[in-house]
XYZ file of C-alpha atoms in Angstrom:
443
model
C -195.106 132.241 -42.014
C -198.025 131.013 -41.893
C -198.002 130.324 -45.936
C -194.968 128.171 -45.223
C -196.454 126.303 -42.450
C -199.527 125.552 -45.185
C -196.870 124.335 -48.047
C -195.306 122.105 -44.915
C -198.377 120.368 -44.389
C -199.547 119.844 -47.361
C -202.067 122.219 -47.526
C -202.202 124.022 -51.303
C -203.210 122.785 -53.899
C -199.549 122.363 -55.374
C -198.646 119.312 -53.363
C -200.280 116.264 -52.236
C -199.346 115.332 -48.656
C -199.347 111.471 -49.263
C -196.915 112.190 -51.989
C -195.004 113.763 -49.046
C -195.281 111.233 -46.580
C -194.663 108.563 -48.644
C -191.499 110.410 -49.955
C -189.972 110.857 -46.283
C -191.041 107.180 -45.543
C -188.753 105.918 -48.865
C -186.196 108.534 -48.117
C -185.556 107.339 -43.832
C -184.289 103.769 -45.997
C -181.083 105.559 -47.599
C -179.190 105.830 -45.026
C -181.005 104.524 -42.225
C -178.673 101.424 -41.674
C -175.578 103.251 -41.660
C -176.733 105.738 -39.318
C -178.116 103.062 -36.983
C -174.657 101.474 -36.962
C -172.870 104.881 -36.552
C -175.321 105.857 -33.750
C -174.669 102.819 -31.747
C -171.387 103.543 -31.730
C -170.890 104.384 -28.381
C -172.374 100.858 -27.259
C -170.079 98.919 -29.678
C -166.481 100.658 -29.450
C -166.395 99.341 -25.892
C -167.316 95.635 -26.925
C -165.356 95.508 -29.866
C -161.897 93.669 -30.559
C -160.803 97.291 -32.186
C -161.894 99.622 -29.762
C -161.301 103.445 -30.511
C -160.705 101.978 -34.179
C -163.862 101.100 -34.650
C -164.982 103.639 -36.537
C -162.533 104.374 -39.047
C -162.694 100.772 -40.381
C -166.786 100.738 -40.428
C -165.901 104.452 -42.261
C -163.605 102.285 -45.042
C -166.303 99.237 -45.341
C -168.796 101.769 -46.446
C -166.869 102.907 -48.357
C -166.584 99.851 -50.181
C -170.412 99.966 -50.678
C -170.027 101.867 -53.803
C -169.365 99.256 -56.104
C -172.753 99.219 -56.188
C -173.711 102.336 -57.794
C -170.277 101.473 -59.824
C -172.105 98.330 -61.231
C -175.262 99.922 -61.121
C -174.129 102.657 -63.644
C -172.794 100.794 -66.034
C -175.119 98.023 -66.219
C -177.107 101.240 -67.742
C -174.531 101.300 -70.423
C -175.479 97.716 -71.282
C -178.954 97.357 -70.907
C -182.313 99.346 -70.159
C -183.957 97.776 -66.920
C -187.078 99.488 -64.408
C -184.254 101.400 -61.521
C -187.577 100.845 -59.277
C -187.188 97.105 -59.082
C -183.097 97.664 -58.104
C -184.827 99.955 -55.476
C -187.259 97.193 -53.997
C -184.553 94.658 -54.098
C -182.117 97.529 -52.504
C -184.619 98.038 -48.983
C -184.779 94.353 -48.745
C -181.149 93.973 -48.441
C -181.020 96.064 -46.078
C -183.578 95.279 -43.589
C -182.051 92.149 -44.201
C -178.914 93.253 -43.282
C -180.545 94.958 -40.100
C -181.850 91.333 -39.230
C -178.889 89.625 -38.948
C -177.193 92.886 -37.614
C -179.003 92.571 -35.034
C -177.589 88.435 -34.259
C -173.699 88.742 -34.970
C -172.965 92.530 -33.768
C -170.926 91.147 -30.766
C -169.203 87.590 -32.646
C -165.805 87.492 -33.735
C -163.431 85.326 -36.523
C -160.004 85.250 -35.858
C -158.440 86.635 -38.839
C -154.400 87.340 -39.332
C -153.369 86.652 -35.552
C -155.466 88.552 -34.278
C -159.822 88.710 -33.186
C -161.646 91.317 -35.699
C -165.471 91.697 -35.772
C -166.118 90.031 -39.097
C -169.686 89.564 -39.597
C -170.237 93.358 -37.982
C -168.043 93.943 -41.112
C -170.194 92.137 -43.356
C -173.657 93.238 -42.483
C -172.145 96.447 -42.121
C -171.641 96.032 -45.900
C -174.858 94.929 -46.539
C -176.003 98.239 -45.786
C -173.594 100.176 -46.912
C -174.935 98.995 -50.648
C -178.424 100.363 -49.550
C -176.665 103.817 -49.183
C -174.263 104.551 -51.349
C -176.146 103.368 -54.257
C -179.268 105.617 -52.603
C -177.065 108.462 -53.567
C -177.079 107.986 -57.291
C -180.436 106.348 -57.622
C -182.646 106.789 -54.786
C -182.361 110.659 -55.379
C -182.019 110.585 -58.924
C -185.115 108.858 -58.769
C -187.088 111.960 -57.200
C -186.323 113.930 -59.560
C -188.505 112.989 -62.189
C -191.169 114.178 -59.525
C -191.783 118.363 -58.820
C -189.133 119.559 -57.145
C -190.928 120.193 -53.855
C -191.099 116.581 -53.179
C -186.758 116.399 -54.099
C -186.302 118.238 -50.654
C -188.908 116.693 -49.023
C -187.388 113.501 -49.651
C -184.203 115.006 -48.629
C -185.988 115.484 -45.096
C -186.922 111.662 -45.096
C -183.304 110.910 -45.684
C -182.549 113.798 -42.707
C -184.601 111.619 -40.805
C -182.488 108.148 -42.055
C -180.717 109.766 -38.759
C -183.011 111.690 -36.589
C -184.503 108.310 -36.726
C -181.544 106.205 -34.977
C -181.292 108.762 -32.753
C -184.484 109.158 -30.978
C -184.348 105.020 -29.905
C -180.906 105.519 -29.178
C -181.884 108.531 -26.597
C -184.487 105.967 -25.279
C -182.202 103.750 -24.942
C -179.188 105.327 -23.213
C -175.576 104.651 -22.406
C -175.565 103.714 -19.376
C -173.566 106.084 -18.008
C -169.560 107.320 -17.654
C -167.082 104.179 -17.286
C -166.192 104.254 -13.064
C -162.769 102.624 -12.561
C -163.710 99.804 -10.070
C -161.323 98.974 -7.820
C -160.716 94.491 -7.868
C -159.683 92.736 -4.778
C -156.272 90.925 -5.175
C -155.132 87.398 -3.306
C -152.873 89.058 -1.792
C -153.281 91.814 0.505
C -149.256 93.631 0.421
C -150.478 93.733 -3.962
C -150.828 96.936 -5.194
C -155.420 97.128 -5.163
C -156.137 96.799 -9.782
C -158.720 98.371 -10.984
C -160.756 97.612 -13.982
C -163.351 100.048 -16.250
C -167.176 99.692 -15.261
C -169.506 101.196 -17.616
C -173.495 101.131 -16.037
C -175.470 98.946 -18.882
C -178.405 100.592 -20.703
C -181.999 100.641 -20.617
C -182.143 97.747 -23.251
C -179.448 96.072 -25.766
C -177.933 96.202 -29.166
C -180.152 93.533 -30.693
C -183.008 94.819 -30.263
C -181.998 98.432 -31.966
C -181.240 96.471 -35.091
C -183.966 94.508 -34.948
C -186.940 98.047 -34.895
C -184.346 99.985 -37.174
C -185.033 96.590 -39.298
C -188.665 96.466 -38.801
C -188.022 100.608 -40.465
C -186.041 99.418 -43.686
C -189.414 97.021 -44.320
C -191.974 99.546 -43.611
C -189.392 102.149 -46.508
C -189.764 99.607 -48.939
C -193.448 99.389 -49.036
C -193.500 102.865 -48.660
C -191.676 102.502 -52.347
C -193.471 100.662 -53.755
C -197.157 102.678 -53.054
C -194.924 106.090 -54.137
C -194.198 103.912 -57.463
C -197.434 102.196 -57.675
C -199.837 105.014 -56.645
C -201.954 106.734 -59.551
C -202.090 110.201 -57.126
C -198.123 110.048 -57.330
C -197.816 109.531 -60.629
C -199.634 112.570 -61.528
C -197.192 114.566 -59.249
C -194.349 113.692 -62.104
C -193.358 116.630 -63.416
C -193.092 117.717 -67.402
C -190.159 115.203 -68.176
C -188.861 112.746 -70.704
C -187.619 109.223 -69.144
C -184.927 107.791 -70.622
C -182.681 104.684 -69.529
C -182.610 104.627 -65.840
C -182.782 107.639 -64.542
C -181.968 109.605 -67.492
C -183.987 112.115 -67.818
C -184.561 115.826 -68.591
C -186.700 118.512 -67.959
C -188.874 119.983 -70.723
C -188.624 123.692 -70.832
C -191.417 126.568 -69.434
C -192.996 124.071 -66.312
C -194.595 125.094 -63.771
C -191.086 123.848 -61.414
C -188.943 126.308 -63.713
C -190.038 129.341 -61.293
C -188.618 126.829 -58.151
C -185.914 126.464 -60.054
C -184.900 129.791 -61.062
C -185.456 130.309 -57.618
C -182.488 128.043 -56.696
C -180.491 129.102 -58.902
C -180.558 132.819 -58.329
C -177.723 134.993 -59.904
C -175.464 131.186 -60.677
C -177.470 130.763 -63.522
C -177.949 131.861 -67.323
C -181.373 131.000 -69.225
C -181.356 129.756 -72.728
C -184.534 128.908 -74.619
C -186.381 128.472 -71.425
C -184.055 126.521 -69.447
C -182.567 127.417 -66.485
C -178.756 126.266 -66.327
C -176.024 127.180 -64.270
C -172.508 128.365 -66.067
C -169.652 125.864 -66.318
C -167.451 127.360 -63.371
C -170.212 127.829 -61.159
C -171.391 123.919 -62.096
C -167.790 122.722 -61.465
C -167.406 124.533 -58.189
C -170.863 122.979 -56.340
C -169.179 119.750 -57.249
C -165.783 120.439 -55.743
C -167.483 121.552 -53.116
C -170.188 119.076 -52.234
C -166.922 116.744 -52.885
C -165.176 118.155 -50.498
C -168.246 118.296 -47.429
C -168.497 114.916 -48.348
C -164.699 114.222 -47.383
C -164.862 115.674 -44.440
C -168.519 115.065 -43.185
C -168.762 110.832 -44.371
C -165.101 110.315 -44.822
C -163.018 111.399 -42.339
C -164.510 113.242 -38.823
C -166.591 110.093 -38.267
C -163.403 107.673 -38.362
C -162.050 110.292 -35.504
C -165.498 111.365 -33.446
C -164.180 108.679 -30.512
C -160.629 110.277 -30.046
C -162.291 113.854 -30.327
C -165.752 112.673 -27.901
C -164.636 110.016 -25.685
C -162.322 112.136 -23.702
C -164.978 114.001 -22.390
C -166.888 110.607 -21.611
C -169.433 108.464 -22.804
C -172.171 110.502 -22.120
C -170.572 113.305 -23.959
C -169.773 111.042 -27.055
C -173.298 109.486 -26.960
C -174.912 113.166 -27.412
C -172.747 114.132 -29.877
C -173.776 111.089 -32.172
C -177.706 110.871 -31.684
C -178.378 114.964 -31.230
C -175.406 115.263 -34.982
C -177.737 112.721 -36.490
C -180.504 115.002 -35.447
C -178.574 117.915 -37.125
C -179.491 116.508 -40.483
C -182.881 116.521 -40.726
C -183.065 119.860 -38.393
C -180.689 121.332 -41.429
C -183.192 119.847 -44.064
C -186.031 121.047 -42.364
C -184.721 124.578 -42.778
C -184.794 124.490 -46.322
C -188.594 124.716 -46.157
C -188.289 128.373 -45.140
C -185.184 129.981 -46.801
C -186.747 131.097 -50.469
C -183.519 130.820 -51.940
C -179.919 129.819 -52.527
C -176.775 131.398 -54.314
C -173.829 130.040 -55.016
C -172.520 133.219 -52.344
C -174.120 131.805 -49.671
C -172.694 128.699 -50.209
C -170.039 129.111 -50.391
C -170.166 131.665 -47.231
C -171.479 128.635 -45.202
C -168.581 126.806 -46.216
C -166.186 129.533 -44.746
C -168.635 129.226 -41.213
C -167.643 125.847 -40.929
C -163.879 125.783 -41.050
C -163.466 126.705 -37.213
C -165.826 124.143 -35.946
C -164.073 121.556 -38.321
C -160.314 122.741 -36.785
C -162.217 122.678 -32.865
C -163.504 119.309 -33.737
C -160.081 117.517 -35.594
C -157.683 119.649 -32.340
C -160.514 118.242 -29.372
C -159.277 114.539 -31.552
C -155.460 114.966 -32.165
C -154.889 116.532 -28.850
C -156.644 113.681 -27.412
C -156.053 111.641 -24.371
C -156.206 114.954 -22.743
C -158.474 117.673 -25.126
C -158.668 120.774 -24.241
C -161.226 121.466 -21.246
C -161.826 117.306 -20.555
C -162.983 116.730 -16.764
C -165.076 120.066 -17.359
C -168.412 120.814 -18.371
C -168.235 123.243 -20.217
C -165.080 121.085 -22.180
C -168.272 118.434 -22.239
C -170.808 121.346 -24.043
C -168.681 123.046 -26.427
C -167.019 119.737 -27.537
C -171.152 118.198 -28.566
C -172.188 121.991 -29.346
C -169.444 121.417 -31.590
C -169.636 118.129 -33.686
C -173.281 119.164 -33.926
C -173.169 122.158 -35.606
C -170.809 120.440 -37.548
C -172.993 118.319 -39.520
C -175.175 120.856 -39.234
C -173.755 122.682 -41.644
C -172.914 119.519 -44.010
C -175.851 118.826 -44.482
C -177.185 121.784 -44.879
C -174.469 122.601 -47.937
C -175.671 119.289 -49.182
C -179.168 120.401 -49.406
C -178.345 123.756 -51.569
C -176.406 122.438 -53.768
C -178.407 119.825 -54.662
C -181.513 122.237 -54.944
C -179.291 124.639 -57.167
C -177.922 121.842 -59.447
C -181.294 119.795 -60.335
C -182.319 122.150 -62.655
C -179.922 120.376 -64.644
C -182.126 117.444 -65.386
C -181.432 113.490 -63.738
C -178.529 113.172 -65.122
C -176.990 115.563 -62.695
C -178.195 114.383 -59.654
C -176.425 111.066 -61.094
C -173.583 113.118 -60.570
C -174.207 114.798 -57.807
C -174.022 111.266 -56.429
C -170.607 110.115 -58.157
C -168.699 113.013 -56.086
C -170.531 112.705 -53.258
C -169.399 109.209 -52.633
C -165.709 110.261 -53.911
C -164.819 112.552 -51.651
C -166.616 110.124 -49.408
C -164.035 107.734 -50.560
C -160.826 109.405 -50.276
C -161.401 110.500 -46.255
C -161.809 107.625 -45.421
C -158.701 105.964 -46.851
C -157.251 109.005 -45.709
C -158.906 108.400 -41.388
C -158.149 104.796 -42.115
C -154.008 105.485 -42.778
C -153.989 108.079 -39.850
C -155.576 106.069 -37.033
C -154.524 102.492 -38.105
C -151.209 103.494 -39.349
C -149.164 107.136 -37.324
C -149.549 108.442 -33.484
C -151.159 111.067 -34.594
C -154.591 109.790 -32.789
C -154.203 108.170 -29.135
C -156.879 106.601 -26.821
C -157.637 107.832 -23.300
C -157.700 105.153 -20.304
C -159.850 105.964 -17.877
C -157.960 103.697 -15.456
């Protein structure tokens, strides 16, 4: 255990603490903008004209950000360019979009006969370009470093949800909604009630300003990671081609890590470790399915699952779920080996938690154990473990597939975003065009 803690702190000769730190800060910038929006949803849904349907709109808009990976992949086939320039541009875009969100999140535009949060949708699209493109650009970029730094980056990517959650916990949600009687002028009329929610410690505007500053710090960290000589010396033995198209040279020190990660699913050919075709496709399909539910479907129905239990339960669910992501990545430091069997087993464990979350959403506005402390605890715990399992399975599959080279990490990102897109379209259709999910009205 002590040796693992030393490894974690970068106190051995095989890793540089400065590279770990910069990789974490770089990873934080990947999905921080989008996670900031998700964590702020308990406050946004109360004021947005879309109400509880707002998450389903945002999930679809976020998936529209996949135009970024598509354009990037197409550009690689036309012309060679330094991917580091594009990464800097994306992080600058994310910082500007987060700052703009701070001032337009509550603005609406009359569209198709109704008020819509169009300015928020536009800025969220800008943030989604950063997150979606990071899957096929940021993570493969880190693949050129020694394998120990890929997990470090993924921990930073997990912190992109943890950091906004900490800020949100400090911010608070104000409390559960209360029914307040509205006095009428006619004493013979029955009393009218309106819902009142106590305000948080500080508003949404300061929250997104903080997010913008963190994204700017992430951009500076990447520039240092890309330019400092001490960081370049931590590259693995790779041949770098166009963009992120690179291959690992055989018999490098990293191969031992890769063999350990691939476990019994790997075959060795001329010193190179690789998965057989069946297991390779299985992992691609599995990571796509995990993202379908974890990134596309469940975020859209989370409000229906949690809000009937109160604003506090929803707030805790969102924040603790975001913290589960880096916790799952942190756990990877203490796991010596990931195998096909362990990944499949964890995917089976995921099923009952997903079933309970779906049940609570479909039975809204009267889910199981409503107005009961046990119900609050169960729904918060279920969602936290659900997100944690999805995060760990994704990380396990990513580290397992790393041995296939830089292009494989690109395809991992493609599979992830394709699954997320399918899930978002499915959830948007069910939430907005069917009566599958019903909103709860306290008054």
